[in-house]
CSV table of C-alpha atoms in Angstrom, one decimal:
chain,number,residue,atom,x,y,z
N,161,MET,CA,32.6,-6.4,63.8
N,162,SER,CA,34.0,-9.5,65.4
N,163,SER,CA,32.0,-12.2,67.2
N,164,LEU,CA,30.2,-11.2,70.3
N,165,PRO,CA,31.9,-11.8,73.7
N,166,GLU,CA,30.3,-13.3,76.8
N,167,LEU,CA,29.9,-10.6,79.4
N,168,THR,CA,31.9,-11.1,82.6
N,169,GLU,CA,30.5,-10.4,86.0
N,170,PRO,CA,32.6,-7.2,86.4
N,171,GLN,CA,31.4,-6.1,82.9
N,172,ILE,CA,27.7,-6.7,83.9
N,173,ARG,CA,28.3,-4.4,86.9
N,174,ARG,CA,30.2,-1.8,85.0
N,175,TYR,CA,27.6,-1.5,82.2
N,176,ALA,CA,24.5,-2.2,84.3
N,177,ARG,CA,22.8,1.1,83.3
N,178,HIS,CA,23.2,0.2,79.7
N,179,ILE,CA,22.1,-3.4,80.1
N,180,VAL,CA,18.8,-2.5,81.7
N,181,LEU,CA,17.9,-0.4,78.7
N,182,ALA,CA,15.7,-2.5,76.5
N,183,GLU,CA,17.2,-0.9,73.4
N,184,ILE,CA,20.7,-2.1,74.4
N,185,GLY,CA,20.6,-5.0,76.8
N,186,GLY,CA,23.3,-7.6,77.2
N,187,VAL,CA,23.6,-8.3,73.5
N,188,GLY,CA,23.9,-4.6,72.7
N,189,GLN,CA,26.6,-4.1,75.3
N,190,ALA,CA,28.5,-7.1,73.8
N,191,ARG,CA,28.2,-5.4,70.4
N,192,LEU,CA,29.8,-2.3,71.8
N,193,ILE,CA,32.6,-4.3,73.4
N,194,ALA,CA,33.2,-6.0,70.0
N,195,ALA,CA,33.2,-2.7,68.1
N,196,ARG,CA,36.1,-0.7,66.6
N,197,VAL,CA,35.7,3.0,66.3
N,198,LEU,CA,38.2,5.5,64.9
N,199,VAL,CA,38.2,9.0,66.4
N,200,VAL,CA,39.9,11.6,64.2
N,201,GLY,CA,41.4,14.3,66.5
N,202,ALA,CA,42.1,14.2,70.2
N,203,GLY,CA,41.2,17.9,70.6
N,204,GLY,CA,38.0,19.7,71.6
N,205,LEU,CA,35.5,17.3,70.1
N,206,GLY,CA,37.7,14.2,70.3
N,207,ALA,CA,38.3,14.6,74.1
N,208,PRO,CA,34.7,14.1,75.4
N,209,LEU,CA,33.9,11.8,72.5
N,210,LEU,CA,36.8,9.4,73.5
N,211,GLN,CA,35.9,9.6,77.1
N,212,TYR,CA,32.2,8.7,76.6
N,213,LEU,CA,33.0,6.0,74.1
N,214,GLY,CA,35.6,4.5,76.5
N,215,ALA,CA,33.2,4.7,79.4
N,216,ALA,CA,30.5,3.1,77.2
N,217,GLY,CA,32.7,0.1,76.7
N,218,VAL,CA,33.5,0.4,73.0
N,219,GLY,CA,36.1,-2.3,72.8
N,220,THR,CA,38.7,-0.8,70.5
N,221,LEU,CA,39.2,3.0,70.1
N,222,GLY,CA,41.6,4.2,67.4
N,223,VAL,CA,42.7,7.8,67.8
N,224,ILE,CA,44.7,9.8,65.2
N,225,ASP,CA,46.3,13.1,65.9
N,226,HIS,CA,49.8,14.4,65.1
N,227,ASP,CA,49.8,17.3,67.6
N,228,THR,CA,51.2,17.7,71.1
N,229,VAL,CA,49.3,19.1,74.2
N,230,ASP,CA,49.6,22.8,74.6
N,231,LEU,CA,48.5,25.0,77.5
N,232,SER,CA,45.9,26.7,75.3
N,233,ASN,CA,44.3,23.3,74.6
N,234,LEU,CA,43.2,22.7,78.3
N,235,GLN,CA,40.3,25.2,78.2
N,236,ARG,CA,38.3,22.7,76.2
N,237,GLN,CA,40.3,19.5,75.5
N,238,VAL,CA,39.3,17.9,78.8
N,239,ILE,CA,40.9,14.5,78.2
N,240,HIS,CA,44.3,16.1,78.7
N,241,ARG,CA,45.8,17.4,82.0
N,242,THR,CA,48.3,20.2,82.8
N,243,ALA,CA,50.9,17.5,83.4
N,244,ASP,CA,50.4,16.3,79.8
N,245,ILE,CA,51.7,19.5,78.3
N,246,GLY,CA,54.3,18.6,75.7
N,247,ALA,CA,53.2,15.0,75.4
N,248,THR,CA,51.6,13.8,72.2
N,249,LYS,CA,47.8,14.0,72.3
N,250,VAL,CA,47.4,10.4,71.3
N,251,GLU,CA,49.6,9.2,74.2
N,252,SER,CA,47.9,11.6,76.6
N,253,ALA,CA,44.5,10.3,75.5
N,254,ARG,CA,45.6,6.7,75.8
N,255,ARG,CA,46.7,7.2,79.4
N,256,ALA,CA,43.4,8.9,80.3
N,257,LEU,CA,41.3,6.2,78.7
N,258,ALA,CA,43.3,3.5,80.6
N,259,ASP,CA,42.2,5.3,83.8
N,260,ILE,CA,38.5,5.5,82.7
N,261,ASN,CA,38.2,1.9,81.4
N,262,PRO,CA,41.3,-0.4,81.4
N,263,GLU,CA,39.3,-2.9,79.3
N,264,VAL,CA,39.3,-0.7,76.3
N,265,ARG,CA,42.0,-1.2,73.7
N,266,VAL,CA,43.4,2.1,72.4
N,267,GLU,CA,45.2,2.1,69.1
N,268,THR,CA,47.2,5.3,68.6
N,269,HIS,CA,48.1,6.9,65.3
N,270,GLY,CA,50.4,9.7,65.9
N,271,GLU,CA,50.4,11.0,62.4
N,272,ARG,CA,48.6,13.4,60.1
N,273,LEU,CA,45.8,12.0,58.0
N,274,THR,CA,46.7,12.1,54.4
N,275,ASP,CA,45.8,10.7,51.0
N,276,ALA,CA,48.6,8.2,51.5
N,277,ASN,CA,47.3,6.7,54.8
N,278,VAL,CA,43.6,7.5,55.0
N,279,GLU,CA,42.2,4.3,53.5
N,280,ARG,CA,44.7,2.0,55.3
N,281,ILE,CA,43.7,3.5,58.7
N,282,VAL,CA,40.0,3.9,58.1
N,283,ALA,CA,39.6,0.4,56.7
N,284,GLY,CA,40.5,-1.1,60.1
N,285,TYR,CA,37.4,0.3,61.9
N,286,ASP,CA,33.6,-0.2,61.9
N,287,ILE,CA,32.7,3.5,62.1
N,288,VAL,CA,34.5,6.8,62.0
N,289,ALA,CA,33.9,9.9,64.2
N,290,ASP,CA,35.4,13.1,62.8
N,291,GLY,CA,36.5,15.7,65.3
N,292,SER,CA,39.0,17.4,63.0
N,293,ASP,CA,39.2,21.2,62.7
N,294,ASN,CA,39.8,21.8,59.0
N,295,PHE,CA,37.9,21.2,55.7
N,296,ALA,CA,40.8,19.3,54.0
N,297,THR,CA,40.6,16.5,56.6
N,298,ARG,CA,36.8,16.5,56.6
N,299,TYR,CA,36.7,16.1,52.8
N,300,LEU,CA,39.4,13.4,52.9
N,301,LEU,CA,37.5,11.4,55.5
N,302,ASN,CA,34.2,11.9,53.7
N,303,ASP,CA,35.5,10.5,50.4
N,304,ALA,CA,37.4,7.6,52.0
N,305,CYS,CA,34.4,6.6,54.1
N,306,TYR,CA,32.2,6.6,51.0
N,307,ARG,CA,34.7,4.4,49.1
N,308,LEU,CA,35.1,2.0,52.0
N,309,LYS,CA,31.4,2.0,53.0
N,310,LYS,CA,32.1,3.3,56.5
N,311,THR,CA,29.6,5.3,58.5
N,312,LEU,CA,31.0,8.8,59.4
N,313,VAL,CA,29.7,10.8,62.3
N,314,ALA,CA,31.0,14.4,62.0
N,315,ALA,CA,30.7,17.5,64.1
N,316,ALA,CA,32.2,21.0,64.0
N,317,ILE,CA,32.3,24.0,66.4
N,318,LEU,CA,33.2,27.6,66.3
N,319,ARG,CA,32.6,30.5,68.7
N,320,PHE,CA,29.2,29.6,70.3
N,321,ASP,CA,27.9,27.4,67.5
N,322,GLY,CA,28.1,23.7,66.6
N,323,GLN,CA,26.7,21.3,64.1
N,324,ILE,CA,26.6,17.6,63.7
N,325,SER,CA,25.4,15.0,61.1
N,326,THR,CA,26.0,11.4,60.0
N,327,TYR,CA,27.1,10.5,56.6
N,328,LYS,CA,26.6,7.1,54.9
N,329,ALA,CA,26.0,8.0,51.3
N,330,TRP,CA,27.0,4.5,50.2
N,331,GLN,CA,23.6,3.3,51.3
N,332,GLY,CA,22.0,5.2,48.4
N,333,ALA,CA,18.9,7.3,48.1
N,334,GLY,CA,18.2,9.5,51.1
N,335,HIS,CA,21.7,9.3,52.4
N,336,PRO,CA,23.8,12.4,51.4
N,337,CYS,CA,27.5,12.9,52.0
N,338,LEU,CA,29.4,16.0,53.3
N,339,ARG,CA,30.0,17.2,49.7
N,340,CYS,CA,26.2,17.1,49.1
N,341,LEU,CA,26.0,19.8,51.8
N,342,PHE,CA,29.2,21.6,51.0
N,343,PRO,CA,30.3,20.8,47.5
N,344,GLN,CA,33.5,22.9,47.9
N,345,ALA,CA,35.4,24.1,50.9
N,346,PRO,CA,34.9,27.8,51.7
N,347,SER,CA,37.8,30.1,51.5
N,348,GLU,CA,40.1,30.4,54.5
N,349,ASP,CA,39.0,34.0,54.9
N,350,ALA,CA,35.3,33.0,55.0
N,351,VAL,CA,35.7,30.5,57.9
N,352,PRO,CA,38.2,31.5,60.6
N,353,SER,CA,39.8,28.9,62.8
N,354,CYS,CA,39.0,28.5,66.5
N,355,ALA,CA,42.4,30.1,67.2
N,356,GLN,CA,41.3,33.2,65.3
N,357,ALA,CA,37.7,33.5,66.3
N,358,GLY,CA,37.6,31.6,69.6
N,359,VAL,CA,35.4,28.9,70.9
N,360,LEU,CA,33.4,28.3,74.1
N,361,GLY,CA,35.1,25.4,75.9
N,362,ALA,CA,31.9,23.8,77.1
N,363,LEU,CA,30.5,23.8,73.5
N,364,ALA,CA,33.1,21.2,72.6
N,365,GLY,CA,31.7,19.0,75.4
N,366,THR,CA,28.1,19.4,74.1
N,367,LEU,CA,28.9,18.4,70.5
N,368,GLY,CA,31.4,15.7,71.5
N,369,ALA,CA,28.8,14.1,73.7
N,370,LEU,CA,26.3,14.3,70.9
N,371,GLN,CA,28.8,12.6,68.6
N,372,ALA,CA,29.3,9.8,71.1
N,373,THR,CA,25.5,9.3,71.3
N,374,GLU,CA,25.2,9.1,67.5
N,375,VAL,CA,28.2,6.6,67.3
N,376,VAL,CA,26.6,4.3,69.9
N,377,LYS,CA,23.2,4.5,68.0
N,378,GLU,CA,24.9,3.6,64.7
N,379,LEU,CA,26.8,0.7,66.2
N,380,LEU,CA,23.6,-0.7,67.8
N,381,GLY,CA,21.2,0.2,65.0
N,382,ILE,CA,18.8,2.0,67.4
N,383,GLY,CA,16.9,5.3,67.2
N,384,ARG,CA,16.7,7.6,64.2
N,385,SER,CA,20.0,8.2,62.4
N,386,LEU,CA,21.2,11.8,61.6
N,387,SER,CA,21.9,10.7,58.0
N,388,GLY,CA,20.1,13.3,55.8
N,389,ARG,CA,19.8,15.8,58.7
N,390,LEU,CA,22.1,18.5,60.0
N,391,VAL,CA,21.5,19.5,63.6
N,392,MET,CA,22.7,22.9,64.6
N,393,TYR,CA,23.2,24.2,68.1
N,394,ASP,CA,23.3,27.9,69.1
N,395,ALA,CA,24.8,27.9,72.7
N,396,LEU,CA,24.0,31.6,73.3
N,397,ALA,CA,20.3,31.1,72.4
N,398,GLY,CA,20.2,27.6,74.0
N,399,ALA,CA,18.5,26.3,70.9
N,400,PHE,CA,18.7,23.4,68.5
N,401,ASP,CA,17.7,23.7,64.8
N,402,GLU,CA,17.5,21.0,62.2
N,403,MET,CA,17.9,21.2,58.4
N,404,ALA,CA,17.2,18.4,55.9
N,405,VAL,CA,20.1,17.6,53.6
N,406,ALA,CA,19.3,16.2,50.2
N,407,LYS,CA,21.5,13.9,48.2
N,408,ARG,CA,22.8,15.8,45.2
N,409,ALA,CA,22.8,14.1,41.8
N,410,ASP,CA,25.8,16.2,40.8
N,411,CYS,CA,27.8,15.6,44.1
N,412,PRO,CA,31.5,15.1,43.2
N,413,THR,CA,31.7,12.2,45.6
N,414,CYS,CA,28.4,10.3,45.7
N,415,GLY,CA,26.5,11.7,42.8
N,416,THR,CA,25.1,9.7,39.9
N,417,PRO,CA,27.8,9.4,37.2
């Protein structure tokens, strides 16, 4: 993270409700302004996540997505508008964020995340928030963040259910990675996509907002981290459950050699 900026008078007014929080204050807000966060996916999770991080004043937001806006996206991907159909999601998100907070710098990566580019892209940010919708990308990010010692806040949704956790296995004991929880990806038949099984639009907002909260907490070093815990939300029951996640000695990513 770069050196902390002096807050301007308009910034003090914009972020006043943060600044009066003892856990954040002016120094904490300056840290948010100096921060660089990469959001993977400008879809259901990425949409509210980007909006709240932008409104919070995170100074630089990177967004990576290779897709374009489709009519079927608008039921849950609230950063995009009907007029954006056909535009790239990263450009649509950039325009929306400029309206929310013109002080935020948006770095767009209109490409698919691959083995060839993941470390180059991830290395440029302080923290990564994963809003992707497939296991291949999740594992790719998990492994890259472990190698580069980047905190990863990851969420997933399907139908009426969501889950979220934070991974920073490079910190050692008590900090598992995604592969400690899911050593191998399930078969495609075992876990249908949202296109196949459906997803409640508002559920994306719930989990995306939770991700934004956890990103801010990690950037500021406040509260209790979700590292080592998986939080699950059942929207139909209106209930949250929590499961402890242990670090696996035989984990293919962060296990003991």
